[in-house]
Coordinates of C-alpha atoms in Angstrom, one line a residue:
M1 CA 0.0 0.0 -0.1
S2 CA 1.3 3.3 -0.8
M3 CA 2.1 5.7 2.0
L4 CA -0.5 8.0 0.4
T5 CA -3.5 5.8 0.9
P6 CA -5.3 6.6 3.7
P7 CA -5.4 3.7 6.5
G8 CA -8.8 1.7 6.1
M9 CA -9.0 2.5 2.6
G10 CA -7.9 0.3 0.0
G11 CA -9.0 -1.3 -3.5
Q12 CA -10.5 1.2 -5.6
Y13 CA -9.7 4.2 -3.2
R14 CA -6.1 3.1 -3.1
I15 CA -3.6 5.8 -4.4
T16 CA -0.5 4.6 -5.9
G17 CA 2.5 6.3 -6.9
D18 CA 5.0 8.7 -5.4
K19 CA 3.8 11.9 -6.5
Y20 CA 1.2 14.2 -5.0
P21 CA -1.5 15.3 -7.3
R22 CA -1.2 18.9 -8.5
M23 CA -4.2 21.2 -7.8
R24 CA -4.4 23.9 -10.3
R25 CA -6.9 26.6 -10.4
P26 CA -9.0 26.9 -13.7
R27 CA -7.5 29.1 -16.2
R28 CA -9.1 32.3 -17.0
R29 CA -7.4 33.6 -19.9
G30 CA -10.6 34.1 -21.7
R31 CA -12.1 36.5 -19.5
L32 CA -9.0 38.5 -19.2
V33 CA -9.0 38.8 -22.9
V34 CA -12.4 39.9 -22.9
L35 CA -11.7 42.5 -20.0
T36 CA -8.6 43.8 -22.0
A37 CA -10.5 44.5 -25.2
A38 CA -13.4 46.2 -23.3
S39 CA -11.0 48.6 -21.8
L40 CA -9.1 49.6 -24.9
A41 CA -12.3 50.2 -26.5
V42 CA -13.4 52.6 -23.7
L43 CA -10.1 54.3 -23.7
G44 CA -10.4 54.9 -27.4
F45 CA -13.8 56.1 -27.1
A46 CA -12.9 58.8 -24.7
G47 CA -9.8 59.9 -26.4
W48 CA -12.0 60.3 -29.7
G49 CA -14.7 62.3 -27.6
T50 CA -12.0 64.6 -26.3
L51 CA -10.8 65.3 -29.9
Q52 CA -14.2 66.2 -30.8
L53 CA -14.5 68.6 -27.6
I54 CA -11.1 70.3 -28.7
D55 CA -12.4 70.8 -32.4
V56 CA -15.7 72.4 -31.1
F57 CA -13.6 75.0 -28.9
T58 CA -10.8 75.7 -31.1
G59 CA -12.5 75.6 -34.4
G60 CA -10.1 73.1 -36.0
D61 CA -7.5 70.4 -35.2
P62 CA -5.2 71.1 -32.1
A63 CA -1.7 72.1 -32.9
P64 CA 0.9 69.5 -32.4
S65 CA 2.8 70.1 -29.2
T66 CA 6.6 70.0 -29.9
G67 CA 7.8 70.8 -26.2
A68 CA 9.2 74.3 -27.2
R69 CA 7.5 77.6 -27.7
T70 CA 7.0 78.7 -31.5
A71 CA 9.1 81.7 -32.3
C72 CA 7.5 84.7 -33.7
A73 CA 8.1 86.0 -37.0
V74 CA 8.9 89.7 -37.2
E75 CA 8.2 91.5 -40.4
A76 CA 9.7 95.1 -40.6
N77 CA 7.5 97.7 -42.5
P78 CA 9.2 99.2 -45.7
A79 CA 10.5 102.7 -45.1
A80 CA 8.2 105.4 -46.3
A81 CA 9.1 107.1 -49.5
P82 CA 10.7 110.6 -49.0
K83 CA 8.2 113.4 -49.7
A84 CA 8.7 116.1 -52.3
L85 CA 8.3 119.2 -50.2
P86 CA 8.5 122.6 -51.7
E87 CA 11.5 124.9 -50.7
P88 CA 10.5 127.9 -48.6
G89 CA 11.7 130.3 -51.5
T90 CA 8.9 129.2 -53.7
I91 CA 6.2 129.9 -50.8
T92 CA 4.7 133.3 -50.8
V93 CA 3.2 134.1 -47.0
N94 CA 0.9 136.7 -46.0
V95 CA 1.4 137.5 -42.4
L96 CA -1.9 138.7 -40.7
N97 CA -2.1 139.7 -36.9
A98 CA -5.4 138.5 -35.5
T99 CA -4.3 140.0 -32.0
T100 CA -4.4 143.2 -30.0
R101 CA -0.5 143.4 -29.9
G102 CA 0.7 145.8 -32.3
G103 CA 4.0 144.9 -34.6
L104 CA 3.7 141.3 -34.5
A105 CA 3.0 140.9 -38.3
Q106 CA 6.0 142.9 -39.4
K107 CA 8.5 141.1 -36.9
T108 CA 7.3 137.5 -37.9
A109 CA 7.5 138.5 -41.6
D110 CA 10.9 139.7 -41.2
E111 CA 11.8 136.6 -39.4
L112 CA 10.3 134.3 -42.1
K113 CA 12.2 136.2 -44.8
K114 CA 15.6 135.5 -43.1
R115 CA 14.4 131.7 -43.3
G116 CA 14.1 132.0 -47.0
F117 CA 10.2 132.4 -47.3
R118 CA 8.7 135.1 -49.8
I119 CA 6.5 137.7 -48.2
G120 CA 3.5 138.9 -49.7
E121 CA 0.8 141.1 -47.7
V122 CA 1.7 142.2 -44.1
A123 CA -1.3 143.7 -42.2
N124 CA -3.9 143.0 -39.7
A125 CA -6.2 140.1 -40.1
T126 CA -9.7 140.4 -41.9
E127 CA -12.8 140.9 -39.7
E128 CA -13.4 137.1 -40.2
Y129 CA -10.5 136.2 -38.0
D130 CA -9.6 139.3 -36.1
K131 CA -9.4 138.7 -32.3
K132 CA -10.9 135.2 -33.2
V133 CA -7.8 132.8 -33.4
K134 CA -6.8 131.6 -29.7
S135 CA -4.1 129.2 -30.7
T136 CA -0.6 130.2 -31.6
G137 CA -1.8 130.8 -35.0
L138 CA -4.1 129.6 -38.1
L139 CA -2.4 128.6 -41.5
L140 CA -4.6 128.9 -44.4
G141 CA -4.3 128.2 -48.1
P142 CA -5.9 126.4 -51.0
A143 CA -6.7 122.7 -51.1
S144 CA -3.5 122.2 -53.0
A145 CA -1.4 123.3 -50.0
L146 CA -2.6 120.7 -47.5
D147 CA 0.5 118.4 -48.0
T148 CA 2.9 121.1 -49.8
S149 CA 3.2 124.6 -48.6
L150 CA 1.3 124.3 -45.3
P151 CA 3.3 121.6 -43.6
V152 CA 6.6 123.7 -44.6
L153 CA 5.1 126.7 -43.1
G154 CA 3.8 124.7 -40.2
A155 CA 7.2 123.6 -39.2
Q156 CA 8.0 127.3 -38.4
L157 CA 5.1 127.7 -35.9
A158 CA 4.5 124.6 -33.7
G159 CA 0.7 124.3 -32.5
A160 CA -0.7 126.4 -35.5
E161 CA -4.0 125.0 -37.2
H162 CA -3.8 124.0 -40.8
R163 CA -6.9 125.1 -42.8
T164 CA -7.7 125.0 -46.6
D165 CA -10.2 126.7 -48.7
A166 CA -11.5 124.9 -51.7
A167 CA -12.6 128.1 -53.2
R168 CA -9.3 129.7 -52.8
E169 CA -7.3 130.5 -55.8
G170 CA -3.6 131.0 -56.4
N171 CA -0.7 129.4 -54.4
E172 CA -0.2 132.0 -51.6
V173 CA -0.9 131.0 -48.0
D174 CA -1.7 132.9 -44.9
L175 CA -0.2 133.0 -41.6
I176 CA -2.6 134.5 -39.1
I177 CA -1.1 135.3 -35.9
G178 CA -3.3 134.1 -32.8
D179 CA -3.5 135.1 -29.2
G180 CA -1.2 132.1 -28.1
F181 CA 1.5 133.4 -30.3
R182 CA 4.9 134.3 -28.5
S183 CA 7.5 133.6 -31.4
L184 CA 8.1 131.4 -34.2
T185 CA 9.7 128.1 -33.6
E186 CA 13.4 128.1 -33.1
K187 CA 15.2 127.7 -36.5
A188 CA 17.1 124.7 -35.4
D189 CA 13.9 122.9 -34.5
A190 CA 12.1 123.9 -37.4
D191 CA 14.9 122.5 -39.7
R192 CA 14.7 119.3 -37.7
A193 CA 10.8 119.3 -38.3
L194 CA 11.3 119.7 -41.9
A195 CA 13.8 117.1 -42.3
A196 CA 11.3 114.7 -40.5
L197 CA 8.6 115.6 -43.1
A198 CA 10.7 115.0 -45.9
E199 CA 12.0 111.4 -44.7
P200 CA 9.3 109.9 -42.4
E201 CA 10.3 107.1 -40.3
P202 CA 9.1 103.6 -40.9
E203 CA 6.5 102.3 -38.7
P204 CA 7.3 99.9 -35.8
A205 CA 7.8 96.2 -36.8
V206 CA 4.8 93.9 -36.7
K207 CA 5.0 90.6 -35.2
K208 CA 3.3 87.6 -37.0
N209 CA 2.7 83.9 -36.4
C210 CA 3.1 84.1 -32.7

């Protein structure tokens, strides 16, 4: 009788051999495969739903993440073309005094003449403007003078108002002295203003694709 046979049990209940029977739990490979497939399906569906939400809120496919910040392209604006401004010697200026201070028209005309301008009429302002100009002065000319003669004359008197009259004929411009007038702009400052008008600085560069 084998040592594995319990006492009192023989015959068909006798266990023969010298090895213990190996007890194994039933395999569950099938169940694991099903659970794994179901998990992958759920994860895939969740990822698809996330992409759809990103499309809704961003209006397109999300940009791929490269782990680095995208560099901005800086586009410089081209320099403005120099303006062809008339020389002071080609501009005839009528100097008119709209204040109660005497002698301003003649004194101002003399200084403009030294700076190369041609001087026309020197007198008091007409009733339309007399004692009605509160700023440093009013520059008045035909429509054609808006971007030509008026800016050149305006460089000589900072703060003066520029105005055109479409019905006005000829090329002469008026400098009407107002209550705020003290003197013409210093010649050095006026020359710098004219140089800036002739060669405008380019606009600041614009950043794109940031």
